[in-house]
Amino acid sequence: MQKSNEKVRVRFAPSPTGGLHLGGVRTVLYNYLFAKKNGGKFILRIEDTDQTRFVDGAEQYIYDCLKWCGLEPDESPLHGGDYGPYRQSERKASYREYAEQLVKNGNAYYAFDTTQDLEEMRANFKTDLNPSPQYDAHVRMKMKNSLTLSPEEVDNLLKTNTPHVIRIKMPSNEMISFTDMIHQEVSFDSNTVDDKVLLKADGMPTYHLAVVVDDYLMKITHAFRGEEWLSSAPVHILLWKYLFGLDQMPQWAHLPLILGPNGKLSKRDGAKFGFPVYAMNWTDPRSNEFTEGFKEKGFLPSAFVNLLALLGWNDGTEKELFSLDELIHQFSIERVHKSGAKFDYEKAKWFNQEWIKQSVADELLSDVKQILEAKDVIITDVDFLKSIIELVKDRCVLMTDFYEQSVYFFKAPQTLDIEAVKPKWNKAKSDFFSEFCTQLEASNDWDTITIETIFKNLATEKNIKPGELQLPMRIMLVGGKFGPAVFEIANKIGKAATINRINTTLVELNH
RNA sequence: GCCGCGUUGGUCAAGAGGUUAAGACGCCUCCCUUUCACGGAGGAAUCACGGGUUCGAGUCCCGUACGUGGUACCA
């Protein structure tokens, strides 16, 4: 089945109907990794055959997400390529030809049933044992189609442009089986599969026809998709057999689903449990419904890709942190799991934290700068910012945490956790800080050691334990009980700001 | 209902007939640190159930249960 001398070509084929969720990005990732690992091509194809669901901006959004993730396609409507068009709507005319060919060969037929006819059929055949009757061998001879109508009638209907679809004619008593790269042998009894519509009344193909025709025309060698497609695989297998031959068919890989806290992961889960579901922020232009993205939530693309890769795959060792390059090197489809995985936001955050920790300031700089500037922090000295990043990055889980972890290096805290010191505050401590300011003012040097030495000597002199004074000082400089060593902070913010912040707080405490 | 796929701690998972059933996240305890983190040391917690096969089963087979997907002129 695998054409060993042919170049690996894989595709991700989303429909431009809305945001790109976790599962979608992971499908992209596995496609990408497989292609790069095998020196092949990764193709992006836009499946825009459902004109009623088309959403403005959704296609551009997909490019943006792939770009952010660092998973850019080799061929796409945007990137070009030799196997275009890369948008299914632009291939409309040829689908009809393939569908007609199937009719001619007796593997498909015209159906003239109206929506109403179908509803009636479903109502009439509905029983307790069969709550959703299908358009299949049991009913097709009772419907209005080219199997039941005379050739003249069919001809006439066609000539008068009567709305119609083309349906596949499922054979009886046939075992349809194939080897999935993940599930191994999968088989279906053709009697349980219905006569799926291949070509819609508007002349557009359904997914079933389009995916087969396009994969053939684009010379796709391996087809990765979510497991929700597994049950329609028999239709695709048959189409390949009828149209192009099974020896031309790509190898299938049905990827396990990513689940939410209770079942299938939905954007609702994200809103409900407070975690992002889409790669990037997305606002539906129709409903104005907003769905949060991993990017804006504060995830690093490297962490996002890493955590997605590990949701359904691992290399068999204890290693969990992988760069994209390492993933390309280590990835193997054989080690992709069969079963769905529940998405765990806590673990996702851990991946991000690890990536922040192992990044150097330079790599984080532009993102952090942007985050701070968006919140009106003015950055004048980039090197200073870099040193701050080094100082606080171990405390950040999300990139957005850099704001609260570093604002106080740039401006005096807006709110002070006075309650943290007030209970143990007294005149002696107050005097200590006044004197401390005087001594700082007089000092010619300004570095961590000097500040700490002055502080400790004075504390000893006043007979107060330095430890009891450190928390108040922290509150004065930072505003809360967090951050790196206080003397380091004092050093960074400078003499003037340090003295100023101490004095300001002193006023408030002694009030 | 029918069809498909799946089932190792709360979550992600290693495991391919013989192991004290790895590891990670989360949780708890302690150490480091008179802040918060990082880091370090420990701890609690698992093979869905029932039958086989076998000297021996988390691993193989069959049932059951549960989960999940499909059952559209949506993808």
XYZ file of C-alpha atoms (C1' of nucleotides) in Angstrom:
586
model
C 0.000 0.000 0.000
C 2.756 2.459 0.821
C 4.416 3.778 -2.251
C 7.965 3.609 -1.005
C 9.543 5.463 -3.852
C 7.120 8.320 -3.572
C 7.719 11.334 -1.460
C 5.717 11.628 1.710
C 2.921 14.161 1.361
C 0.496 14.848 4.183
C -2.219 17.420 4.616
C -4.249 19.206 7.236
C -7.648 20.082 5.867
C -9.716 22.322 8.097
C -12.937 23.996 7.142
C -12.839 27.746 7.683
C -15.727 27.878 10.090
C -14.197 29.153 13.304
C -11.407 28.861 15.819
C -8.674 26.250 15.735
C -8.888 24.108 18.824
C -6.410 21.905 20.646
C -7.262 18.791 18.709
C -6.887 20.590 15.417
C -3.471 21.917 16.289
C -2.373 18.501 17.423
C -3.485 17.038 14.113
C -1.415 19.719 12.410
C 1.520 18.852 14.647
C 1.472 15.123 13.956
C 1.133 15.836 10.242
C 4.024 18.255 10.389
C 6.252 15.980 12.443
C 5.582 13.019 10.200
C 6.315 15.057 7.078
C 9.513 16.613 8.410
C 10.737 13.360 9.846
C 10.347 11.679 6.476
C 11.613 14.536 4.382
C 8.135 15.072 2.974
C 5.748 17.927 2.425
C 3.077 19.291 4.724
C 0.098 20.715 2.882
C -2.715 22.915 4.095
C -5.967 22.506 2.209
C -9.008 24.595 2.909
C -12.230 22.600 2.903
C -14.744 25.278 2.135
C -17.433 23.240 0.450
C -20.155 24.189 2.883
C -21.007 27.689 1.813
C -23.564 28.082 4.560
C -20.948 27.679 7.243
C -18.236 29.825 5.747
C -16.942 32.387 8.224
C -15.103 35.504 7.242
C -11.566 35.693 8.549
C -11.397 32.054 9.553
C -8.925 31.151 6.844
C -6.555 33.958 7.756
C -6.900 32.942 11.389
C -5.696 29.441 10.541
C -2.571 30.835 8.874
C -1.949 33.000 11.917
C -2.240 30.086 14.297
C 0.061 27.855 12.274
C 2.575 30.646 12.030
C 2.497 31.275 15.759
C 2.996 27.576 16.434
C 5.869 27.426 13.993
C 4.082 24.786 11.936
C 3.897 26.455 8.578
C 2.826 24.432 5.567
C 4.960 23.862 2.503
C 1.948 24.264 0.256
C -1.336 26.075 0.845
C -3.610 28.676 -0.750
C -1.276 31.249 0.766
C 2.054 29.525 0.242
C 1.286 28.182 -3.226
C 2.451 24.846 -4.630
C 2.209 22.612 -7.681
C -0.930 20.760 -6.709
C -3.475 23.559 -6.540
C -6.048 24.738 -6.154
C -5.714 24.405 -2.425
C -9.239 25.549 -1.751
C -11.881 22.960 -2.479
C -14.432 25.487 -3.687
C -12.039 26.275 -6.526
C -12.077 22.695 -7.663
C -15.844 22.533 -7.826
C -16.195 21.543 -11.479
C -14.103 18.423 -11.337
C -15.945 16.878 -8.417
C -19.062 16.582 -10.554
C -17.110 14.643 -13.170
C -15.932 12.104 -10.654
C -19.422 11.784 -9.229
C -20.884 11.266 -12.710
C -18.290 8.640 -13.384
C -19.425 6.756 -10.311
C -23.017 6.909 -11.526
C -21.970 5.640 -14.917
C -20.184 2.704 -13.347
C -23.124 1.831 -11.172
C -21.482 2.786 -7.892
C -23.617 5.849 -7.318
C -26.986 7.218 -8.348
C -28.981 10.400 -8.698
C -31.442 11.118 -5.929
C -34.200 13.658 -6.342
C -35.690 13.475 -2.871
C -36.462 16.791 -1.300
C -35.651 17.664 2.276
C -39.272 17.016 2.997
C -39.154 13.581 1.362
C -36.230 12.697 3.589
C -37.975 13.886 6.693
C -40.997 11.819 5.821
C -38.860 8.780 5.196
C -37.198 9.181 8.574
C -40.519 9.606 10.271
C -42.101 6.645 8.522
C -39.322 4.190 9.133
C -38.545 5.258 12.622
C -39.069 2.551 15.244
C -37.907 2.016 18.785
C -35.291 -0.367 17.497
C -34.170 2.047 14.821
C -34.534 5.622 16.003
C -32.588 7.091 13.092
C -33.341 5.314 9.809
C -30.695 5.678 7.149
C -30.931 6.125 3.417
C -29.646 2.657 2.643
C -30.462 -0.605 0.922
C -33.607 -0.963 3.021
C -35.171 2.226 1.785
C -33.466 3.358 -1.375
C -35.836 1.409 -3.627
C -38.706 3.280 -2.050
C -37.272 6.713 -2.777
C -37.159 8.984 -5.759
C -33.875 8.227 -7.469
C -32.292 6.879 -10.609
C -32.579 3.374 -9.225
C -36.357 3.542 -8.976
C -37.206 5.916 -11.812
C -37.121 4.980 -15.482
C -34.168 6.232 -17.514
C -36.510 8.563 -19.376
C -37.825 10.087 -16.190
C -34.323 10.549 -14.841
C -33.218 12.129 -18.089
C -36.103 14.469 -17.972
C -35.548 15.508 -14.406
C -31.912 16.132 -15.141
C -32.657 18.141 -18.258
C -35.086 20.352 -16.407
C -32.472 21.065 -13.766
C -34.416 19.405 -11.010
C -32.438 19.742 -7.766
C -30.708 16.464 -7.025
C -27.800 14.913 -5.258
C -25.562 12.006 -6.090
C -25.383 9.239 -3.522
C -22.971 6.350 -3.231
C -24.616 2.972 -3.678
C -23.380 0.911 -0.773
C -22.873 -2.711 -1.768
C -24.534 -5.490 0.218
C -22.766 -8.077 2.311
C -19.297 -6.800 1.872
C -16.656 -6.526 4.553
C -14.816 -3.268 4.133
C -11.541 -3.302 5.968
C -8.293 -1.442 5.991
C -5.176 -1.098 8.064
C -5.022 2.053 10.098
C -1.565 3.188 11.188
C -2.844 3.593 14.720
C -5.732 1.173 15.121
C -4.360 -1.596 12.903
C -7.133 -3.685 11.300
C -10.491 -1.951 11.217
C -13.483 -3.412 9.456
C -17.089 -2.579 8.713
C -20.045 -4.498 7.408
C -21.256 -2.644 4.322
C -24.852 -3.391 5.323
C -24.523 -1.000 8.243
C -23.275 1.918 6.183
C -25.724 4.247 4.460
C -25.792 5.753 0.970
C -23.944 8.938 1.773
C -24.469 12.002 -0.369
C -21.377 12.656 -2.452
C -22.459 15.658 -4.452
C -24.854 18.168 -2.985
C -27.693 19.894 -4.792
C -25.623 23.055 -5.071
C -23.008 21.132 -7.019
C -20.499 21.149 -4.194
C -19.072 17.846 -3.056
C -19.552 16.618 0.478
C -16.465 15.942 2.529
C -16.603 12.281 1.509
C -16.117 12.872 -2.184
C -13.859 15.882 -1.791
C -11.385 14.252 0.553
C -10.877 11.320 -1.765
C -10.596 13.333 -4.951
C -8.308 15.924 -3.401
C -6.065 13.444 -1.675
C -5.671 11.730 -5.023
C -5.070 14.885 -7.015
C -2.645 16.220 -4.432
C -0.803 12.910 -4.234
C -1.306 12.557 -0.513
C 0.513 9.506 0.822
C -0.561 9.502 4.470
C -3.844 10.849 5.746
C -4.079 11.906 9.376
C -7.382 12.981 10.828
C -9.348 12.844 14.059
C -10.998 9.646 15.161
C -14.414 11.161 14.592
C -13.832 10.237 10.952
C -13.290 6.567 11.554
C -16.918 5.624 11.081
C -17.073 7.224 7.675
C -13.845 5.601 6.551
C -15.675 2.768 4.732
C -17.248 5.312 2.378
C -13.811 6.712 1.603
C -12.296 3.280 1.108
C -14.990 2.376 -1.375
C -14.574 5.641 -3.232
C -10.872 5.001 -3.568
C -11.590 1.516 -4.847
C -14.126 2.741 -7.421
C -12.288 5.843 -8.578
C -8.550 5.412 -8.340
C -7.784 1.948 -7.048
C -6.905 0.857 -3.553
C -3.219 0.736 -4.419
C -3.297 4.502 -4.793
C -4.972 5.104 -1.460
C -3.010 6.916 1.243
C -2.351 5.211 4.530
C -4.847 6.278 7.120
C -4.143 7.319 10.670
C -7.106 8.150 12.869
C -5.845 10.199 15.779
C -7.313 9.780 19.263
C -9.588 12.531 20.457
C -8.625 15.135 23.036
C -11.293 15.202 25.703
C -12.465 17.840 28.126
C -13.221 17.423 31.837
C -16.430 15.646 30.956
C -16.356 14.226 27.506
C -15.562 15.828 24.214
C -13.563 19.003 24.577
C -15.641 22.020 23.686
C -15.095 25.731 23.789
C -17.738 25.744 26.505
C -15.394 23.707 28.707
C -12.808 26.418 28.350
C -15.162 29.148 29.457
C -16.492 27.004 32.252
C -13.181 25.834 33.673
C -11.102 28.860 32.830
C -8.667 27.482 30.322
C -8.132 28.270 26.650
C -9.293 25.839 24.004
C -8.208 27.608 20.825
C -4.643 28.302 19.753
C -5.291 32.035 19.530
C -8.094 34.360 20.522
C -11.087 34.059 18.253
C -14.219 36.121 18.037
C -16.952 34.748 15.860
C -17.945 37.564 13.501
C -21.537 36.375 13.455
C -22.330 35.803 17.084
C -19.565 37.928 18.543
C -18.821 35.013 20.807
C -15.273 35.243 22.131
C -13.074 32.232 22.809
C -9.736 32.597 24.511
C -6.512 31.391 22.944
C -3.368 29.844 24.388
C -1.231 32.571 22.899
C -3.006 35.429 24.614
C -3.392 33.454 27.811
C 0.372 33.555 28.075
C 1.606 30.318 26.550
C 4.855 30.064 24.670
C 4.437 28.387 21.284
C 7.219 25.965 22.166
C 5.349 24.913 25.301
C 2.039 24.683 23.498
C 3.482 22.440 20.821
C 5.310 20.400 23.429
C 2.269 19.736 25.571
C 0.146 18.886 22.559
C 2.711 16.426 21.289
C 2.668 14.616 24.623
C -1.102 14.364 24.626
C -1.309 11.056 22.834
C 2.319 10.311 22.217
C 5.611 9.847 24.063
C 8.985 8.532 23.054
C 9.007 5.703 25.557
C 11.532 7.344 27.844
C 10.962 9.659 30.789
C 11.673 12.702 28.695
C 8.802 15.155 28.581
C 10.359 18.395 27.442
C 10.891 18.451 23.705
C 11.711 21.238 21.300
C 10.152 21.098 17.847
C 13.406 19.815 16.402
C 13.604 17.102 19.004
C 10.016 16.147 18.274
C 10.735 15.890 14.583
C 13.636 13.636 15.365
C 11.874 11.440 17.915
C 8.330 11.272 16.581
C 6.969 7.958 15.433
C 3.420 7.228 14.445
C 3.734 3.755 15.976
C 3.902 5.310 19.415
C 0.721 7.338 19.034
C -1.945 6.048 21.388
C -5.240 4.541 20.457
C -7.272 6.007 23.265
C -8.414 9.569 23.801
C -6.696 11.752 26.370
C -8.311 14.129 28.790
C -6.780 17.565 28.638
C -5.292 18.624 31.980
C -4.795 22.367 32.267
C -2.563 22.035 35.338
C -0.118 19.920 33.408
C -0.343 22.311 30.482
C 0.709 25.162 32.736
C 3.577 23.102 34.035
C 4.914 22.713 30.501
C 4.744 26.458 30.051
C 6.523 27.109 33.306
C 9.290 24.714 32.340
C 9.716 26.442 29.001
C 9.863 29.868 30.599
C 12.417 28.587 33.083
C 14.677 27.150 30.445
C 14.421 30.157 28.158
C 17.038 32.886 28.369
C 16.015 36.516 28.783
C 16.721 37.302 25.156
C 14.166 34.799 23.955
C 11.524 36.139 26.300
C 12.347 39.796 25.842
C 10.045 40.887 23.040
C 6.998 39.115 24.453
C 7.570 40.441 27.950
C 8.174 43.932 26.650
C 4.914 43.804 24.775
C 3.028 42.516 27.798
C 4.400 45.269 30.017
C 3.882 48.025 27.480
C 0.321 46.915 26.911
C -0.189 47.705 30.574
C 1.445 51.119 30.352
C 4.819 50.212 31.749
C 7.411 52.327 29.971
C 10.556 50.472 28.995
C 13.525 52.667 28.261
C 16.389 50.335 29.032
C 16.191 46.959 27.344
C 19.207 45.566 29.172
C 17.620 46.493 32.444
C 14.465 44.631 31.403
C 16.557 41.597 30.507
C 18.142 41.528 33.925
C 14.684 41.741 35.492
C 13.463 38.855 33.345
C 16.343 36.709 34.574
C 15.476 37.668 38.117
C 11.777 36.789 37.995
C 11.263 34.173 35.306
C 11.346 31.267 37.758
C 8.238 32.746 39.324
C 6.205 32.919 36.124
C 3.914 30.158 34.968
C 2.275 32.142 32.187
C 3.915 34.916 30.202
C 1.283 37.272 31.520
C 2.646 36.665 35.021
C 5.620 38.786 34.056
C 3.491 41.840 34.621
C 2.850 41.442 38.308
C 6.232 39.852 38.867
C 8.083 42.808 37.432
C 5.993 45.996 37.445
C 7.407 47.084 40.755
C 10.839 47.388 39.181
C 9.416 50.130 37.006
C 6.955 51.919 39.201
C 6.054 52.118 42.857
C 3.417 49.564 43.856
C -0.146 50.827 43.547
C -1.382 48.881 46.524
C 0.540 47.885 49.622
C -0.255 44.841 51.679
C -0.132 46.914 54.872
C -1.965 44.257 56.847
C 1.004 41.952 56.467
C 3.167 44.240 58.631
C 0.806 46.316 60.695
C 0.149 43.805 63.498
C 3.845 43.669 64.405
C 4.661 47.262 63.630
C 6.129 49.459 66.364
C 8.077 52.609 67.050
C 11.413 50.802 67.082
C 10.897 49.519 63.576
C 9.742 52.857 62.378
C 12.879 54.461 63.769
C 14.957 51.797 62.147
C 13.640 52.606 58.703
C 14.044 56.358 59.151
C 17.621 55.878 60.146
C 18.107 53.317 57.385
C 17.040 55.894 54.799
C 19.447 58.431 56.205
C 22.307 55.988 55.993
C 21.371 54.908 52.475
C 21.282 58.514 51.443
C 24.774 59.004 52.819
C 26.239 55.956 51.174
C 28.415 56.453 48.148
C 28.014 52.948 46.885
C 24.810 51.368 45.628
C 24.911 47.608 45.261
C 23.251 44.642 46.856
C 26.036 43.919 49.332
C 26.296 47.519 50.517
C 22.545 47.817 51.061
C 22.396 44.535 52.891
C 25.393 45.422 55.070
C 23.942 48.773 56.094
C 20.620 47.069 56.817
C 22.106 44.307 58.951
C 24.511 46.470 60.855
C 21.811 48.906 61.726
C 19.508 46.088 62.802
C 22.172 44.699 65.096
C 22.812 48.127 66.478
C 19.110 48.624 67.188
C 18.855 45.110 68.529
C 16.143 44.019 66.139
C 16.292 40.727 64.315
C 16.948 41.454 60.608
C 14.343 38.898 59.677
C 11.628 40.938 61.326
C 12.546 43.904 59.223
C 12.794 42.190 55.873
C 9.111 41.637 55.411
C 8.214 45.282 56.046
C 10.926 46.338 53.643
C 9.582 43.956 51.030
C 6.094 45.348 51.398
C 7.484 48.857 51.021
C 9.314 48.072 47.816
C 7.135 45.424 46.212
C 3.728 45.897 47.751
C 3.220 42.223 48.522
C 4.830 39.078 49.817
C 6.555 37.918 46.670
C 9.537 38.522 44.447
C 13.298 37.973 44.594
C 15.614 38.945 47.464
C 14.728 42.414 48.845
C 18.229 43.828 48.665
C 18.450 42.764 45.068
C 15.231 44.622 44.384
C 16.475 47.733 46.177
C 19.634 47.574 44.110
C 17.647 47.338 40.880
C 15.194 50.126 41.534
C 17.926 52.497 42.702
C 18.632 54.681 45.675
C 16.066 57.388 45.065
C 13.160 55.006 44.476
C 14.119 52.857 47.427
C 14.228 55.737 49.861
C 11.117 57.188 48.384
C 9.115 53.998 48.703
C 10.257 53.469 52.278
C 9.267 56.966 53.274
C 5.900 56.787 51.579
C 5.035 53.578 53.379
C 6.353 54.893 56.670
C 3.857 57.706 56.507
C 1.051 55.288 55.901
C 2.152 52.878 58.632
C 2.568 55.533 61.276
C -0.662 57.190 60.434
C -31.291 1.612 19.219
C -27.485 0.324 15.558
C -22.281 0.599 13.989
C -17.080 1.826 15.029
C -13.203 2.776 18.492
C -11.324 2.594 23.271
C -10.451 1.246 28.936
C -3.030 1.016 33.832
C -3.450 6.028 40.257
C -7.716 12.232 40.061
C -4.924 13.498 35.028
C -0.929 12.284 31.248
C 1.389 7.680 30.984
C 5.784 3.382 30.857
C 4.700 -1.634 30.251
C 4.599 -6.122 24.260
C 3.305 -13.587 29.812
C 7.335 -13.921 35.149
C 8.763 -6.171 37.415
C 8.726 -4.361 44.591
C 3.510 -2.082 38.099
C 8.449 3.347 35.843
C 8.037 8.536 35.469
C 5.398 13.343 35.172
C 1.247 16.781 36.694
C -1.775 17.689 40.863
C -2.278 16.797 46.249
C 0.178 16.128 51.312
C 4.755 16.278 54.659
C 9.621 17.922 55.444
C 14.366 20.632 53.995
C 16.272 25.173 51.723
C 14.547 30.367 52.066
C 12.585 35.098 57.990
C 8.671 36.787 51.092
C 6.878 34.182 46.797
C 8.908 30.902 43.666
C 12.990 27.549 42.038
C 15.433 23.426 43.971
C 15.911 18.902 47.164
C 13.883 14.564 50.181
C 9.659 11.726 51.267
C 4.190 10.228 51.175
C -0.906 8.826 49.798
C -3.162 6.916 45.291
C -3.713 2.396 39.966
C -4.077 -2.490 36.109
C -13.066 -1.450 35.002
C -15.590 -6.267 36.125
C -16.455 -11.600 35.173
C -14.951 -15.875 32.838
C -11.305 -18.600 30.290
C -5.985 -20.021 28.131
C -1.308 -20.777 30.912
C 3.012 -23.434 35.821
C 2.250 -18.055 35.686
C -1.932 -12.531 32.926
C -1.936 -5.416 33.381
C -0.053 -8.072 29.166
C -3.539 -13.440 25.065
C -9.087 -14.936 24.131
C -14.444 -14.312 25.171
C -18.303 -11.803 27.542
C -20.223 -7.608 30.532
C -19.921 -2.675 32.118
C -18.400 2.065 31.210
C -16.505 5.953 28.087
C -16.228 8.041 23.342
C -17.297 8.942 18.062
C -20.721 8.307 14.020
C -25.697 7.565 12.698
C -26.916 15.370 8.119
C -27.359 17.770 0.963
C -21.544 19.717 8.580
C -16.857 18.984 8.350
